[in-house]
Coordinates of C-alpha atoms in Angstrom, one line a residue:
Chain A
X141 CA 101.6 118.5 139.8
X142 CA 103.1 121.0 138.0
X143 CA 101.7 124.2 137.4
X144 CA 102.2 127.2 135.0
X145 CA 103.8 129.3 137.7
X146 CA 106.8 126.7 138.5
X147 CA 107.1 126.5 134.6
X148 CA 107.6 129.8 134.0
X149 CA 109.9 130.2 137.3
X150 CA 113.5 130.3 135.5
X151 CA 113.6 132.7 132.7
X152 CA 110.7 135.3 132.8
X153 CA 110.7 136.4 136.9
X154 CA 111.9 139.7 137.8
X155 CA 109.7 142.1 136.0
X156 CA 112.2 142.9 132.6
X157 CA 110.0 142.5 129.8
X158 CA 110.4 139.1 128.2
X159 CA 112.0 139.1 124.2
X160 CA 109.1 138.1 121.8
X161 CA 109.8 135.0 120.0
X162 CA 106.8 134.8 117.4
X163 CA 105.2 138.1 116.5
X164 CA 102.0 137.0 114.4
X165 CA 99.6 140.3 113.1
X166 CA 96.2 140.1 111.0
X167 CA 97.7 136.8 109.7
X168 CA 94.7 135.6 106.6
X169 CA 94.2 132.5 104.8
X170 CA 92.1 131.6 102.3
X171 CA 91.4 128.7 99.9
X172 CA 89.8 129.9 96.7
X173 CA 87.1 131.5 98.4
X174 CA 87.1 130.1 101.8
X175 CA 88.6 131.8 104.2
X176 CA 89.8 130.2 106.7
X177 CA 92.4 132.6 108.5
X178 CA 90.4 135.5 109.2
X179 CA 93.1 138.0 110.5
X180 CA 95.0 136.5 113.4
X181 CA 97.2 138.4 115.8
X182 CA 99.3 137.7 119.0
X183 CA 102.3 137.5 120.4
X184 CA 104.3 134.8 122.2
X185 CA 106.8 135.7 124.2
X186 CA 110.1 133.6 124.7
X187 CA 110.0 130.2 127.1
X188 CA 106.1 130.8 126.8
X189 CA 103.5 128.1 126.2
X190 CA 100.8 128.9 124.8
X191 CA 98.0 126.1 123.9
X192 CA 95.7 126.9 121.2
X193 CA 92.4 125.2 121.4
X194 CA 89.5 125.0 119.3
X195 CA 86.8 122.9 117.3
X196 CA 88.4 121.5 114.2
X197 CA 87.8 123.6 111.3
X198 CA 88.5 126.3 113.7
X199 CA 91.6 127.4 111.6
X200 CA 93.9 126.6 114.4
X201 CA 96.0 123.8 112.6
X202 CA 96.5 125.9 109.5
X203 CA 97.6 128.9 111.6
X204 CA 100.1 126.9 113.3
X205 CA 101.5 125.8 109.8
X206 CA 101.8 129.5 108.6
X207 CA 104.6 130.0 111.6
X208 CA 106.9 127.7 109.8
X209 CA 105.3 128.5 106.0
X210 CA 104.2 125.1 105.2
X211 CA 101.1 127.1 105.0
X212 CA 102.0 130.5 102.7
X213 CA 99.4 132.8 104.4
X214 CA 97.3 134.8 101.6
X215 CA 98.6 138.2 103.9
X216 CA 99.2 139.2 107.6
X217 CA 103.1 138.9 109.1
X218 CA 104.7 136.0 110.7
X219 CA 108.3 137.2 112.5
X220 CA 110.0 134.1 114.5
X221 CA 112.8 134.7 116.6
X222 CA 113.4 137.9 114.7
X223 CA 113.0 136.7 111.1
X224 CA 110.1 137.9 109.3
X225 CA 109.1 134.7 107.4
X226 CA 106.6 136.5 105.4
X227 CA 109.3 138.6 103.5
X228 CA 109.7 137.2 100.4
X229 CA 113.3 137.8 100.8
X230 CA 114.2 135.8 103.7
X231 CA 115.8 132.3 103.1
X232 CA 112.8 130.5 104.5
X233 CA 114.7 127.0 105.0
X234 CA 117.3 128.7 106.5
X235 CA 114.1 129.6 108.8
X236 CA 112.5 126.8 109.3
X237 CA 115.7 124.5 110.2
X238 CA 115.3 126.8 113.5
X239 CA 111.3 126.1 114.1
X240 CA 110.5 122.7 115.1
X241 CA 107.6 120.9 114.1
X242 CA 105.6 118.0 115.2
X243 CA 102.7 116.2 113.6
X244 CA 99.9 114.8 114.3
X245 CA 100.6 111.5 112.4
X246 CA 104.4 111.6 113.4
X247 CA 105.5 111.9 109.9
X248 CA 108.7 109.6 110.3
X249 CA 110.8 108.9 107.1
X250 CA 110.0 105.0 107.2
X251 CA 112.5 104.1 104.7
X252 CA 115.1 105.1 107.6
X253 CA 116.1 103.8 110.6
X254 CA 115.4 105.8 113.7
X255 CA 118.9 107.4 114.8
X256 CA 118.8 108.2 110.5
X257 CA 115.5 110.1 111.1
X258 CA 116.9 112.4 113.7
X259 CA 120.2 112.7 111.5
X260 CA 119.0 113.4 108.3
X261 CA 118.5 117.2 108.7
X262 CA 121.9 117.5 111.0
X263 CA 124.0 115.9 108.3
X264 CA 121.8 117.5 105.2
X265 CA 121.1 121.0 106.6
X266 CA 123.5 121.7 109.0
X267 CA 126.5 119.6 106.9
X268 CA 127.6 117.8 109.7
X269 CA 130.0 114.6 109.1
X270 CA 128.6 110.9 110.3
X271 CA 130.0 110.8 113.4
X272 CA 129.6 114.5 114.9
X273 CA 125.6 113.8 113.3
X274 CA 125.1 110.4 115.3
X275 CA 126.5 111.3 119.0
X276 CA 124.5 114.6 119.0
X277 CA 121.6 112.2 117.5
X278 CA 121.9 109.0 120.0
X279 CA 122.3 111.9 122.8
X280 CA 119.0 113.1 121.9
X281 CA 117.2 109.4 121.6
X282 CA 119.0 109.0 125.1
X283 CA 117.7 112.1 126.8
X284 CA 114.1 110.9 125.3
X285 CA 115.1 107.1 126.3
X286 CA 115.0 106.0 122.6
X287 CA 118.3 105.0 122.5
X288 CA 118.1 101.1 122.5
X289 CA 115.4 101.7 119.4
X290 CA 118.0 103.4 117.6
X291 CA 118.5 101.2 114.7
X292 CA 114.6 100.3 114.4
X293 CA 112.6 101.3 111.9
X294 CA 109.4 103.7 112.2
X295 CA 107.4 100.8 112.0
X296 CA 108.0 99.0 114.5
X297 CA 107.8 101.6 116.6
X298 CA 104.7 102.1 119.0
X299 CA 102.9 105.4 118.3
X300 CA 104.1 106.9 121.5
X301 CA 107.6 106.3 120.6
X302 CA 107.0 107.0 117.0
X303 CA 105.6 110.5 118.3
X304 CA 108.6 110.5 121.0
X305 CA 111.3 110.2 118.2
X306 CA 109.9 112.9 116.0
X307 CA 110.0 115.5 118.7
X308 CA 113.4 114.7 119.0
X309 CA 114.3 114.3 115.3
X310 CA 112.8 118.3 115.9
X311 CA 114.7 119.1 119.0
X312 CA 118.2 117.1 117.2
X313 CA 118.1 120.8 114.9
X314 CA 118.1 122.9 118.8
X315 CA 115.3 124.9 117.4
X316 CA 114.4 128.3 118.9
X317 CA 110.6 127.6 118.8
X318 CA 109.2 124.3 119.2
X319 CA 105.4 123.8 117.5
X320 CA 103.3 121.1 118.0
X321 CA 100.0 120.0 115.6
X322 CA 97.6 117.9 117.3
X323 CA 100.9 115.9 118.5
X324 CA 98.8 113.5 120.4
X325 CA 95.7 112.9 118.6
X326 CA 96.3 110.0 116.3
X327 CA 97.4 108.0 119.6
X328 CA 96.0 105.3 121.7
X329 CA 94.8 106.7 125.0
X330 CA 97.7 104.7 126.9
X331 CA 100.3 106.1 124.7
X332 CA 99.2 109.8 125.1
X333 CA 100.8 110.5 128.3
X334 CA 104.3 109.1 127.3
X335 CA 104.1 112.0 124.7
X336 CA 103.0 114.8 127.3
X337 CA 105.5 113.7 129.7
X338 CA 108.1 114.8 127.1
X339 CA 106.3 117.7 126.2
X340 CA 105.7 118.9 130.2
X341 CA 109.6 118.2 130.4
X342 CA 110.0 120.3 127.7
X343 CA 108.3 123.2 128.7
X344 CA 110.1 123.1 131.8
X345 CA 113.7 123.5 129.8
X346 CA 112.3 127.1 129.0
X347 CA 111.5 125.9 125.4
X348 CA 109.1 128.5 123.6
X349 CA 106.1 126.0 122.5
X350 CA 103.3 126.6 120.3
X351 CA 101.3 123.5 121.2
X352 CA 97.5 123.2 119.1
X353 CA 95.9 120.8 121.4
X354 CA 92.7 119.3 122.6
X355 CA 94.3 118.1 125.7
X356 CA 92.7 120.5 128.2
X357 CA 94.9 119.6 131.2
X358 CA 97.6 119.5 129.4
X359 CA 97.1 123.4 128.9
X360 CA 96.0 123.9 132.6
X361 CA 99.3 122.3 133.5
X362 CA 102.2 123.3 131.1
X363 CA 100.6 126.1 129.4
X364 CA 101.2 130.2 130.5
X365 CA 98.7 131.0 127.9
X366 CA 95.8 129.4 126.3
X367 CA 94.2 130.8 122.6
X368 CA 90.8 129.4 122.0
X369 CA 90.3 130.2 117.8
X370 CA 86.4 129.9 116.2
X371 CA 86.0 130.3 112.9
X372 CA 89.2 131.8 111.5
X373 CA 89.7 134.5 114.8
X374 CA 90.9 134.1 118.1
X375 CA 88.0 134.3 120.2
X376 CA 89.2 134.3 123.7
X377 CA 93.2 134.1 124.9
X378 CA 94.5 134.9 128.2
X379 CA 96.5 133.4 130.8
X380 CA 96.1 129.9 130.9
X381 CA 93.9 128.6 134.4
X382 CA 92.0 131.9 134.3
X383 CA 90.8 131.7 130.9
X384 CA 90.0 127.8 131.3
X385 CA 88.4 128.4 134.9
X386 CA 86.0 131.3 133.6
X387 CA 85.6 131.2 130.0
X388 CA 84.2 134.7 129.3
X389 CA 83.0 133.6 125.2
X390 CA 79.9 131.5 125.2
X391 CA 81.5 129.5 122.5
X392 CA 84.6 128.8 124.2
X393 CA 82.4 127.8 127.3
X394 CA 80.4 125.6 125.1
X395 CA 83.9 124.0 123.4
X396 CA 85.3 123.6 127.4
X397 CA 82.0 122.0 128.2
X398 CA 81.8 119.4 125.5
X399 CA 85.9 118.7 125.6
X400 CA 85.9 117.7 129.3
Chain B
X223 CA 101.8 67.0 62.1
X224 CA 105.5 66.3 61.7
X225 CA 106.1 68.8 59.2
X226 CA 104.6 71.3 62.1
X227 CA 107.1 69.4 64.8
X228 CA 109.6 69.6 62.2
X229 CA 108.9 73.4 61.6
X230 CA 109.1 74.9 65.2
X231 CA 110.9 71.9 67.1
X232 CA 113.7 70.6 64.9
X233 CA 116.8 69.7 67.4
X234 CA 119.4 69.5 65.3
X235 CA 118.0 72.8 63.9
X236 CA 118.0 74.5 67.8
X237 CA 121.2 72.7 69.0
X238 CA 123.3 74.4 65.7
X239 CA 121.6 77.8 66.6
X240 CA 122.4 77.3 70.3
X241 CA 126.3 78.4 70.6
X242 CA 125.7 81.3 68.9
X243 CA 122.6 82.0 70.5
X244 CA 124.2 81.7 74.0
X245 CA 127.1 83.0 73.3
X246 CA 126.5 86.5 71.0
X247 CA 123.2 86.5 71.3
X248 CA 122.5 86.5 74.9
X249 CA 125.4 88.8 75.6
X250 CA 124.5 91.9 73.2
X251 CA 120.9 91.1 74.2
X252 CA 121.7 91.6 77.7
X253 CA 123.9 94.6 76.9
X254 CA 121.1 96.6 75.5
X255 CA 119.1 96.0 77.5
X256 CA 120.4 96.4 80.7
X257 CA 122.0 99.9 79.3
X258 CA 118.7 100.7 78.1
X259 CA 117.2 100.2 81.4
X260 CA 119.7 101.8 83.2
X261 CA 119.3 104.8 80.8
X262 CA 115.9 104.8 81.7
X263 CA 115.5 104.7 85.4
X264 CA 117.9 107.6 85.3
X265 CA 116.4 110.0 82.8
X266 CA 112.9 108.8 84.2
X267 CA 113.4 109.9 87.8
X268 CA 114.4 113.0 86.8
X269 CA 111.4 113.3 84.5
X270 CA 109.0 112.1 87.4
X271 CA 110.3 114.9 89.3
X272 CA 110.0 117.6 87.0
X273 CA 106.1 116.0 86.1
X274 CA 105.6 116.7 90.2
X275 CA 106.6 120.3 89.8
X276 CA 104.1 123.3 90.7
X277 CA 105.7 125.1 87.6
X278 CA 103.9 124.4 84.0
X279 CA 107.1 125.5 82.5
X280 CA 108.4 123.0 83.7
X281 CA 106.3 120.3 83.6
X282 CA 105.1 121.0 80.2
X283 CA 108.5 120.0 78.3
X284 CA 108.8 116.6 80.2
X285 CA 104.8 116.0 79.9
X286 CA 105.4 116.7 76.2
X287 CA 108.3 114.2 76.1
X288 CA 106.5 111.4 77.9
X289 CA 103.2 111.7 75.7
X290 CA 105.5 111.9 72.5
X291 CA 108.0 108.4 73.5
X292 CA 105.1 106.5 74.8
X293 CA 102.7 107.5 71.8
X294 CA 105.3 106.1 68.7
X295 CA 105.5 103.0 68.1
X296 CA 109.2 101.4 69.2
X297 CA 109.4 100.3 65.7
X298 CA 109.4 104.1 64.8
X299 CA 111.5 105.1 67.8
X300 CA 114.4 102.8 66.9
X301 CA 114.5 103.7 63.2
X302 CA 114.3 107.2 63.6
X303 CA 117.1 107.0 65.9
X304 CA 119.6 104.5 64.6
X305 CA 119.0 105.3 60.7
X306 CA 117.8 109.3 60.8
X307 CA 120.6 110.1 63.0
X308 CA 123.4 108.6 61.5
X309 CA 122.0 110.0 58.3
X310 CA 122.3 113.1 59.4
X311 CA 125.6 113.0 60.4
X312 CA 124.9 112.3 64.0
X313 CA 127.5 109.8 64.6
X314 CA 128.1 109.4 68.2
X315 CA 128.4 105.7 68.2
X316 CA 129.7 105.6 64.8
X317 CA 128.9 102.7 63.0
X318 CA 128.2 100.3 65.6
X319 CA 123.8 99.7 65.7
X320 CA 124.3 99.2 69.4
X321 CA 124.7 101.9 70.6
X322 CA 121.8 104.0 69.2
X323 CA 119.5 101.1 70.3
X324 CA 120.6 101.4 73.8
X325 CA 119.4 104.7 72.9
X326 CA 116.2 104.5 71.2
X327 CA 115.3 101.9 73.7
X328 CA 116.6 103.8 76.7
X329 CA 114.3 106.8 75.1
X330 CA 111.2 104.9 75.5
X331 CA 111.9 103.4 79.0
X332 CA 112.2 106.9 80.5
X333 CA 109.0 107.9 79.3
X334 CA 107.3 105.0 80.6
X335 CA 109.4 104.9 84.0
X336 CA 108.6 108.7 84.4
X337 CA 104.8 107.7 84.9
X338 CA 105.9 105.0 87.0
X339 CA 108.3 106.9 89.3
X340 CA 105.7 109.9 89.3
X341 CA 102.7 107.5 90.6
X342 CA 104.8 106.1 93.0
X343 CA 106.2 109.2 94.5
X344 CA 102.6 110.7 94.7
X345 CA 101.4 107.8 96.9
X346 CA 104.3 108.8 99.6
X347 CA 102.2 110.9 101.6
X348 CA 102.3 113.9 101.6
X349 CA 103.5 114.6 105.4
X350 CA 106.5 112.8 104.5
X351 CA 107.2 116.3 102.4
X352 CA 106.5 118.3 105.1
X353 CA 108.4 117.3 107.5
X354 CA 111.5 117.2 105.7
X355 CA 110.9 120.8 105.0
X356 CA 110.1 121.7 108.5
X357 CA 113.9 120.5 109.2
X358 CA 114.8 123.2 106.6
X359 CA 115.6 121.2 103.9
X360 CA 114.7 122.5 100.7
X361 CA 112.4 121.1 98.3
X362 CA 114.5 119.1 96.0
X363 CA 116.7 118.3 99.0
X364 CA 113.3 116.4 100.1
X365 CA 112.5 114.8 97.5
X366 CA 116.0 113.3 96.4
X367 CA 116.4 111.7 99.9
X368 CA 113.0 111.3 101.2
X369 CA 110.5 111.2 99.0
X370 CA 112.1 109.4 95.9
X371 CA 113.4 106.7 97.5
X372 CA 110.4 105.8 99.4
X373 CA 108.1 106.2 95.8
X374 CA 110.5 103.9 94.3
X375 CA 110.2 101.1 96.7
X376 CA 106.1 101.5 96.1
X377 CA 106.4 101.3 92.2
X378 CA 109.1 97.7 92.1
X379 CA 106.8 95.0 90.6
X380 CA 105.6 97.7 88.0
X381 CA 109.4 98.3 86.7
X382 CA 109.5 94.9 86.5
X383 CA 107.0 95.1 83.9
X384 CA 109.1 97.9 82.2
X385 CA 112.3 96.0 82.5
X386 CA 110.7 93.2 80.8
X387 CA 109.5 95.5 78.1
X388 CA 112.8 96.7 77.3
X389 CA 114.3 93.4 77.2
X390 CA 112.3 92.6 75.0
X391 CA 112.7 95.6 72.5
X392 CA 116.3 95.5 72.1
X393 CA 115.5 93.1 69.5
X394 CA 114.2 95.6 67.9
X395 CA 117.9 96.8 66.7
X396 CA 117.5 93.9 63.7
X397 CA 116.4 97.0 62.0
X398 CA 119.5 98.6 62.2
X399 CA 121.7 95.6 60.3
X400 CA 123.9 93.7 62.4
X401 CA 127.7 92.5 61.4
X402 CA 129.0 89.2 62.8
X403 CA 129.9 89.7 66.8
X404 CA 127.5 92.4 67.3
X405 CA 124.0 90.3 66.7
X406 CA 121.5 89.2 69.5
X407 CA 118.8 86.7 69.9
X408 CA 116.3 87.7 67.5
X409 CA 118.9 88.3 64.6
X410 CA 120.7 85.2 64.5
X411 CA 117.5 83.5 65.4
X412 CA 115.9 85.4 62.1
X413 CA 119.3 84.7 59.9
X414 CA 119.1 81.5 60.4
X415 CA 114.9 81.1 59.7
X416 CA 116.1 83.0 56.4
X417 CA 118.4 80.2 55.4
X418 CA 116.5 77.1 56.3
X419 CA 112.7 78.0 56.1
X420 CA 112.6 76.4 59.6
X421 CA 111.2 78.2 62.4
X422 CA 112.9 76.2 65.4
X423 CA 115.6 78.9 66.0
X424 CA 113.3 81.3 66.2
X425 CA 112.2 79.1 69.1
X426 CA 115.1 78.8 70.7
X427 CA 115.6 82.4 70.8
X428 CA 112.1 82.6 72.7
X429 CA 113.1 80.4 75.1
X430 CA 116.7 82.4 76.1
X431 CA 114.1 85.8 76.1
X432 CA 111.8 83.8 78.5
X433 CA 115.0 82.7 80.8
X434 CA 116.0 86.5 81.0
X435 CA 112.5 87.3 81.8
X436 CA 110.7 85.2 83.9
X437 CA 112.9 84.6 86.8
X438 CA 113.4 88.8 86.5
X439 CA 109.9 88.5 87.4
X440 CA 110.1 86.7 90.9
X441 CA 113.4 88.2 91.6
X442 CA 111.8 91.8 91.6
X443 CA 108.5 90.4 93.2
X444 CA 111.4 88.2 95.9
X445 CA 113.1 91.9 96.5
X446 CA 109.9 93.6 96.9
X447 CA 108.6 91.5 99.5
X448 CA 111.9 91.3 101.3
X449 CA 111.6 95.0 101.6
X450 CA 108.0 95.5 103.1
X451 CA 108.3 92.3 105.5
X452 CA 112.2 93.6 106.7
X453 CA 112.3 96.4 109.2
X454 CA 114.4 96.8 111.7
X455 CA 116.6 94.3 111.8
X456 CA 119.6 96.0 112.1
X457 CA 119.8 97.9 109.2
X458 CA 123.0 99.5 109.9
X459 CA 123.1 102.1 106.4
X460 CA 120.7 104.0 105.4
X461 CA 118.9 101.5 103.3
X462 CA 119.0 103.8 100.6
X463 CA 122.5 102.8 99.8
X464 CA 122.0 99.6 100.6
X465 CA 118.2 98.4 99.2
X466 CA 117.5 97.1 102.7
X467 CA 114.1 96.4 104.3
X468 CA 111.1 98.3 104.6
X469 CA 108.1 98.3 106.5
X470 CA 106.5 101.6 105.1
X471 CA 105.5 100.7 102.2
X472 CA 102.3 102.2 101.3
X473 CA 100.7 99.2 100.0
X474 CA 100.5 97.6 103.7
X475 CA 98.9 100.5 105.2
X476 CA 97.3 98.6 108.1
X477 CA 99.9 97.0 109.7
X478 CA 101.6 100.7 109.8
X479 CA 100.6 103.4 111.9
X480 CA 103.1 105.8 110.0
X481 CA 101.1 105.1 106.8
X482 CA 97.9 104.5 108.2
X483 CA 98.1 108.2 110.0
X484 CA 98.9 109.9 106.6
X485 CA 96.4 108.6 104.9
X486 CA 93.6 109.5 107.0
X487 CA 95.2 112.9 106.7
X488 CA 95.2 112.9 103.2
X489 CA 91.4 112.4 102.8

């Protein structure tokens, strides 16, 4: 089985300090008067994992959003990969066509076919012709083995590969980050390893993830770092088995105990 | 009882109104019409999209416009057009009634396609938004070639409804005084009632409305089904271009996990 160690083996031995690739500090959210962000700070440093875990409600899905701003945080900084999203400045698409995303309900474009799906952005962002958009988008099914469900529609798709040909709709863009909402939550329990396998494979590429998850062994595995949020703050984060092997919070102890 | 056969049903009466009916009639009927319609899907996406904005600025001026076209009566719309403007020097069709009823008609449709397109597009859900911006695409970017074109495949059997609507008010350009080649259905049906006190080209006129109208009906209905059964046969273009099947559409949620998932998320 893999573990964090051989993950992390490539990039990020040797002692130099690794580049940050998010930068995240007192990062708040509110709605009207809820607040749900409750100043949020880390770091995650580039070909990490880090898997956030927490109750829902916990804030952690809405924190995830605010490191692509489909979430505008109410105040806090966001820098990714060296752009600080929360300037107003900064040409935020420009941004975001280098931060994948992947949701928990997929979120294909069902009135296209699936090699269209992972095109769309290629040809519409990046202004690439047909052709050029296609072979980098059938080499993406194929490295995923989608390719024979090219020209199928989203709906006809299984969940797994629904799930399998957003991430690489995502990965089509080559982001820098890669950030993953719940990505196998709305699945059938059969499906849900297809989708980690990808994800585990993924990881091992030296991709930076941010993965909100409530697949515990998942983190054990695949993750360097794990950030368990309560309530709108991070209440425990640390390297990934440690953390999840001795829970120092009671509340985090009490979320590990009812999760497995 | 034969004077009311006589009235409505006279066949010598609907066989001498025929050739002109089907010939004139049916042609400058159509061309309103289907101008009119056209006129009006266009202008009403683009007012659906600026209903959707986050801006009042700019949703007021296309909210004011929708309340205003849908609150006068056609009647009103079509006279105001085709006799104010061309009184007020406002000539661009010259002389030729036509053209501001494709106009005044076209007006109308918008307003009423705007609410359509606007429901439609807010029943895409709302995921469907956010991950075409998580690919960097910008908003309008989004919506012009995901979001639209799935809200328009939602809202098909309800344009129907408008299409028939407009069909059916291009007779309203009677008002405007016809000359000979430029009449439709209702005039010559109504020129001819004038001149023989008998009603039956009136009926035939009804009947050429109801073949325009009716199989419209189960062609958009035919279309609409084709598109939500389809999927994945295939479909070699984006289906945009070429109207092909879809399996998304949000009125099947359950056989659709895409749909399905969103809407959960939604509540």
């Amino acid at each position: 089985m893999t573990t964090a160690t051989g993950k992390t083996g490539g990039e990020r031995t040797g002692g130099a300090a690794p580049r940050t690739a998010i930068s995240v500090r007192d990062l708040r959210k509110s709605y009207g008067d809820t607040e749900i962000l409750r100043g949020v700070s880390f770091d995650v440093a580039q070909s990490e994992v880090l898997c956030v875990l927490g109750r829902s409600g916990s804030g952690k899905s809405t924190m995830l959003k605010c490191l692509n701003l489909l979430e505008a945080p109410t105040s806090g900084s966001v820098v990714v990969s060296g752009t600080t999203l929360t300037d107003a400045k900064v040409d935020v698409d420009a941004a975001r066509a280098k931060i994948g995303m992947v949701f928990q309900h997929f979120n294909l474009f069902g009135h296209l076919n699936v090699l269209d799906n992972v095109t769309l952005a290629l040809r519409h962002v990046r202004g690439m012709g047909k052709a050029e958009a296609a072979e980098i988008g059938n080499a993406q099914l194929a490295r995923l083995g989608l390719g024979h469900l090219a020209r199928q529609r989203p709906g006809n798709l299984s969940g797994g590969q629904q799930q399998r040909v957003a991430i690489a709709r995502s990965l089509a863009m080559s982001p820098e980050v890669m950030l993953f909402d719940e990505a196998t939550s709305a699945l059938d329990p059969e499906l849900v390893g297809d989708v980690l396998a990808v994800m585990r494979e993924l990881a091992g590429t030296g991709m930076t993830m941010v993965v909100v998850t409530h697949e515990i062994g998942f983190a054990r595995e695949a993750a360097d770092r794990v950030m368990f949020m309560d309530d709108g703050v991070i209440a425990e984060e640390g390297e990934a088995r440690s953390v999840l092997d001795a829970p120092s919070s009671p509340r985090f102890r009490e979320f590990l105990s009812k999760v497995l | 009882m034969s004077d009311f056969l006589h009235t409505f049903f006279d066949w010598s009466e609907i066989r001498g109104a025929l050739p002109t009916l089907l010939t004139e009639g049916l042609r400058n009927t159509l061309l309103i019409a289907v101008l009119a319609i056209l006129f009006g899907l266009v202008v009403g996406v683009l007012l659906a999209v600026l209903l959707l904005s986050r801006r009042r600025l700019v949703r007021l001026p296309a909210r004011l416009y929708v309340d205003v076209f849908r609150g006068l009566p056609a009647i009103v719309t079509v006279s105001l057009i085709g006799l104010g403007l061309p009184a007020a020097g406002v000539r661009p069709f010259g002389r030729n009634p036509l053209g501001y009823a494709v106009i005044a008609v076209g007006l109308i449709s918008a307003a009423y396609c705007a609410e359509i397109f606007r429901s439609g597009i807010q029943a895409v859900p709302p995921g469907q938004l956010q991950a075409g911006r998580s690919l960097g695409m910008s908003y309008l970017k989004t919506m012009r070639l995901v979001v639209v074109p799935q809200g328009i495949r939602n809202v098909l059997p309800a344009l129907a409804g408008q299409f028939i609507v407009d069909i059916k008010e291009s007779s309203l350009v009677y008002l405007l005084g016809l000359g000979v080649g430029q009449r439709e259905l209702y005039f010559i049906a109504q020129e001819r009632q004038a001149a023989s006190y008998n009603a039956s080209a009136l009926v035939a006129a009804g009947l050429c409305y109801l073949v325009i109208t009716i199989p419209l009906t189960y062609l958009v209905n035919w279309l609409d089904r084709r598109m939500r059964e389809g999927g994945g046969r295939g479909a070699r273009r984006a289906p945009a271009a070429t109207g092909q099947e879809d399996a998304t559409g949000a009125a099947v949620p359950a056989a659709d996990p895409t749909t399905g998932g969103a809407l959960k998320e939604r509540a």
